[in-house]
């Protein structure tokens, strides 16, 4: 557990160094991975999942992926856009007339 | 004189199962309900019965979960095998 704390501290410090604003850090728990992952010449079966909420310019992504790739304790890294909480306007399944179905329009 | 108005006997538009539910790549349980327990392949629209938008969202979320290491690829997580059935598939 002190190792995971050290890894997180390292990552957050590296992020702040490059000028990212860290909003939140969530621990999604430690569980056994869905499939065995080979990383840095080691076959991993269990891992801890962490989610860092941050705000940064897009030029931060590539150097950060590089940095995390070199870290031995990081198994898999990824950047995802924060999902915008837009208004739920699901209008339901609209009935399609048979003429529209037969026309050659694709999407 | 008859007044022109929209038919009051029309049903409200049919809603799919996920209408109004936020789809996230992190809730593996929801995503696993649209995946085959034998092969782990994603069910098509004719099986899940979802609307266009939600089917696309689910597919993208499942592929993301595969890559990020949240959901197994070749099978369904045995923890979620006894979930309620949402897709009309006969095994």
Tab-separated table of C-alpha atoms in Angstrom:
chain	number	residue	atom	x	y	z
A	1	UNK	CA	0.000	0.000	0.000
A	2	UNK	CA	2.771	2.560	0.570
A	3	UNK	CA	3.915	1.681	-2.963
A	4	UNK	CA	0.566	2.643	-4.493
A	5	UNK	CA	0.635	5.851	-2.481
A	6	UNK	CA	4.115	6.573	-3.829
A	7	UNK	CA	3.005	5.887	-7.419
A	8	UNK	CA	0.006	8.191	-7.079
A	9	UNK	CA	2.111	10.908	-5.503
A	10	UNK	CA	4.644	10.640	-8.333
A	11	UNK	CA	1.947	10.822	-11.003
A	12	UNK	CA	0.129	13.762	-9.471
A	13	UNK	CA	3.399	15.636	-8.996
A	14	UNK	CA	4.381	15.010	-12.612
A	15	UNK	CA	0.974	16.269	-13.725
A	16	UNK	CA	1.169	19.411	-11.618
A	17	UNK	CA	4.700	20.042	-12.873
A	18	UNK	CA	3.434	20.182	-16.464
A	19	UNK	CA	0.721	22.568	-15.487
A	20	UNK	CA	-2.398	20.467	-14.973
A	21	UNK	CA	-5.065	21.274	-12.413
A	22	UNK	CA	-5.952	18.133	-10.483
A	23	UNK	CA	-9.565	18.302	-9.353
A	24	UNK	CA	-10.212	14.929	-7.858
A	25	UNK	CA	-8.610	11.537	-7.323
A	26	UNK	CA	-10.893	8.538	-6.985
A	27	UNK	CA	-10.017	5.020	-5.985
A	28	UNK	CA	-12.105	2.542	-7.955
A	29	UNK	CA	-10.902	-0.306	-5.779
A	30	UNK	CA	-8.367	-3.076	-6.148
A	31	UNK	CA	-9.591	-6.118	-8.003
A	32	UNK	CA	-8.295	-8.951	-10.111
A	33	UNK	CA	-7.834	-7.832	-13.704
A	34	UNK	CA	-10.273	-9.175	-16.329
A	35	UNK	CA	-7.344	-10.696	-18.228
A	36	UNK	CA	-3.671	-11.208	-17.471
A	37	UNK	CA	-1.681	-8.197	-18.621
A	38	UNK	CA	2.008	-8.379	-19.455
A	39	UNK	CA	3.802	-5.145	-18.761
A	40	UNK	CA	7.476	-4.465	-18.155
A	41	UNK	CA	8.307	-8.184	-18.377
A	42	UNK	CA	5.846	-9.130	-15.636
A	43	UNK	CA	2.501	-10.928	-15.866
A	44	UNK	CA	-0.029	-9.045	-13.731
A	45	UNK	CA	-3.233	-10.550	-12.346
A	46	UNK	CA	-4.364	-8.006	-9.757
A	47	UNK	CA	-4.376	-4.252	-9.947
A	48	UNK	CA	-5.640	-1.078	-8.360
A	49	UNK	CA	-7.857	1.239	-10.394
A	50	UNK	CA	-7.553	5.003	-9.936
A	51	UNK	CA	-9.333	7.855	-11.672
A	52	UNK	CA	-7.761	11.316	-11.728
A	53	UNK	CA	-10.044	14.198	-12.637
A	54	UNK	CA	-7.958	16.919	-14.164
A	55	UNK	CA	-7.950	19.978	-16.370
A	56	UNK	CA	-5.052	20.433	-18.737
A	57	UNK	CA	-4.140	21.657	-22.222
A	58	UNK	CA	-4.165	18.929	-24.907
A	59	UNK	CA	-0.382	19.235	-25.377
A	60	UNK	CA	-0.034	17.489	-22.018
A	61	UNK	CA	-1.349	14.141	-23.246
A	62	UNK	CA	1.603	12.791	-25.276
A	63	UNK	CA	4.418	13.593	-22.812
A	64	UNK	CA	2.280	12.271	-19.965
A	65	UNK	CA	1.569	8.979	-21.770
A	66	UNK	CA	5.317	8.696	-22.373
A	67	UNK	CA	6.064	9.347	-18.722
A	68	UNK	CA	3.496	6.832	-17.481
A	69	UNK	CA	4.711	4.267	-19.996
A	70	UNK	CA	8.145	4.357	-18.455
A	71	UNK	CA	6.795	3.917	-14.918
A	72	UNK	CA	7.094	0.241	-13.926
A	73	UNK	CA	4.229	0.326	-11.450
A	74	UNK	CA	1.694	1.605	-13.974
A	75	UNK	CA	0.114	-1.287	-15.868
A	76	UNK	CA	-2.250	0.526	-18.214
A	77	UNK	CA	-2.639	4.227	-18.822
A	78	UNK	CA	-5.349	6.171	-20.589
A	79	UNK	CA	-6.764	9.658	-20.994
A	80	UNK	CA	-10.489	10.129	-21.420
A	81	UNK	CA	-12.493	13.300	-21.988
A	82	UNK	CA	-14.619	14.237	-19.023
A	83	UNK	CA	-18.208	13.262	-19.924
A	84	UNK	CA	-20.251	16.466	-20.146
A	85	UNK	CA	-23.454	16.118	-18.134
A	86	UNK	CA	-25.763	17.172	-20.960
A	87	UNK	CA	-29.543	17.297	-20.699
A	88	UNK	CA	-31.104	13.876	-21.206
A	89	UNK	CA	-33.307	14.317	-24.253
A	90	UNK	CA	-33.955	10.720	-25.136
A	91	UNK	CA	-37.105	11.021	-27.206
A	92	UNK	CA	-37.601	7.280	-27.502
A	93	UNK	CA	-37.748	5.047	-30.565
A	94	UNK	CA	-39.378	7.054	-33.355
A	95	UNK	CA	-41.483	5.006	-35.811
A	96	UNK	CA	-39.846	4.870	-39.231
A	97	UNK	CA	-42.135	4.783	-42.251
A	98	UNK	CA	-41.538	1.913	-44.732
A	99	UNK	CA	-40.657	4.365	-47.525
A	100	UNK	CA	-37.733	5.703	-45.510
A	101	UNK	CA	-36.537	2.168	-44.822
A	102	UNK	CA	-36.501	1.341	-48.550
A	103	UNK	CA	-34.747	4.527	-49.657
A	104	UNK	CA	-30.998	4.222	-50.344
A	105	UNK	CA	-30.015	6.630	-47.529
A	106	UNK	CA	-27.386	5.221	-45.145
A	107	UNK	CA	-27.322	7.015	-41.728
B	1	UNK	CA	-67.005	22.561	-38.193
B	2	UNK	CA	-64.468	19.848	-37.155
B	3	UNK	CA	-61.307	21.243	-35.474
B	4	UNK	CA	-57.996	19.972	-36.836
B	5	UNK	CA	-55.918	18.513	-34.022
B	6	UNK	CA	-53.366	15.765	-33.414
B	7	UNK	CA	-54.911	12.392	-32.694
B	8	UNK	CA	-55.330	12.124	-28.881
B	9	UNK	CA	-55.265	8.339	-29.087
B	10	UNK	CA	-51.601	8.160	-30.086
B	11	UNK	CA	-49.308	6.265	-27.689
B	12	UNK	CA	-46.293	8.062	-26.307
B	13	UNK	CA	-43.127	7.148	-28.243
B	14	UNK	CA	-41.692	3.767	-27.287
B	15	UNK	CA	-38.691	4.088	-25.021
B	16	UNK	CA	-35.781	1.696	-25.065
B	17	UNK	CA	-34.441	0.105	-21.898
B	18	UNK	CA	-31.712	2.688	-21.400
B	19	UNK	CA	-33.732	5.819	-22.190
B	20	UNK	CA	-32.590	8.328	-19.614
B	21	UNK	CA	-29.831	6.197	-18.073
B	22	UNK	CA	-26.296	7.524	-18.298
B	23	UNK	CA	-23.971	4.984	-19.914
B	24	UNK	CA	-20.453	4.861	-18.436
B	25	UNK	CA	-17.493	2.656	-19.309
B	26	UNK	CA	-16.966	2.110	-15.582
B	27	UNK	CA	-20.169	0.267	-14.654
B	28	UNK	CA	-19.202	-3.097	-16.004
B	29	UNK	CA	-22.402	-4.710	-14.739
B	30	UNK	CA	-24.605	-2.677	-17.052
B	31	UNK	CA	-22.269	-3.206	-19.985
B	32	UNK	CA	-22.059	-6.947	-19.380
B	33	UNK	CA	-25.810	-7.287	-19.791
B	34	UNK	CA	-25.411	-6.597	-23.529
B	35	UNK	CA	-22.605	-9.075	-24.058
B	36	UNK	CA	-22.806	-12.784	-24.820
B	37	UNK	CA	-21.837	-14.972	-21.846
B	38	UNK	CA	-20.244	-17.578	-24.132
B	39	UNK	CA	-18.167	-15.551	-26.573
B	40	UNK	CA	-18.169	-12.080	-25.039
B	41	UNK	CA	-19.368	-10.531	-28.302
B	42	UNK	CA	-21.609	-7.466	-28.239
B	43	UNK	CA	-25.243	-8.064	-29.212
B	44	UNK	CA	-26.659	-6.283	-32.221
B	45	UNK	CA	-29.553	-3.851	-32.278
B	46	UNK	CA	-32.073	-6.509	-33.274
B	47	UNK	CA	-31.289	-8.372	-30.062
B	48	UNK	CA	-30.868	-5.575	-27.535
B	49	UNK	CA	-33.751	-3.488	-28.822
B	50	UNK	CA	-32.015	-0.204	-28.044
B	51	UNK	CA	-32.393	3.043	-29.943
B	52	UNK	CA	-29.649	4.273	-32.291
B	53	UNK	CA	-27.943	6.620	-29.838
B	54	UNK	CA	-27.855	4.251	-26.889
B	55	UNK	CA	-26.600	1.305	-28.946
B	56	UNK	CA	-23.703	3.426	-30.198
B	57	UNK	CA	-22.929	4.642	-26.691
B	58	UNK	CA	-22.992	1.117	-25.293
B	59	UNK	CA	-20.712	-0.200	-28.041
B	60	UNK	CA	-18.204	2.579	-27.507
B	61	UNK	CA	-18.295	2.097	-23.737
B	62	UNK	CA	-17.775	-1.664	-24.048
B	63	UNK	CA	-14.808	-1.235	-26.376
B	64	UNK	CA	-13.360	1.310	-23.969
B	65	UNK	CA	-13.854	-1.002	-21.003
B	66	UNK	CA	-12.045	-3.760	-22.926
B	67	UNK	CA	-9.040	-1.589	-23.630
B	68	UNK	CA	-8.794	-0.010	-20.187
B	69	UNK	CA	-8.944	-3.379	-18.423
B	70	UNK	CA	-12.365	-3.135	-16.799
B	71	UNK	CA	-14.228	-5.847	-18.664
B	72	UNK	CA	-13.101	-9.227	-20.019
B	73	UNK	CA	-13.119	-9.577	-23.796
B	74	UNK	CA	-13.610	-13.228	-24.630
B	75	UNK	CA	-16.321	-14.017	-22.092
B	76	UNK	CA	-18.727	-12.426	-19.643
B	77	UNK	CA	-17.627	-11.820	-16.077
B	78	UNK	CA	-19.003	-14.823	-14.082
B	79	UNK	CA	-20.013	-12.437	-11.307
B	80	UNK	CA	-22.669	-10.956	-13.609
B	81	UNK	CA	-23.988	-14.154	-15.128
B	82	UNK	CA	-27.150	-14.167	-13.021
B	83	UNK	CA	-28.191	-10.617	-13.958
B	84	UNK	CA	-31.745	-9.945	-15.203
B	85	UNK	CA	-32.109	-10.520	-18.941
B	86	UNK	CA	-32.439	-7.374	-21.049
B	87	UNK	CA	-31.851	-8.803	-24.519
B	88	UNK	CA	-34.307	-11.120	-26.225
B	89	UNK	CA	-31.951	-13.917	-27.095
B	90	UNK	CA	-32.654	-17.628	-26.941
B	91	UNK	CA	-29.688	-19.818	-26.121
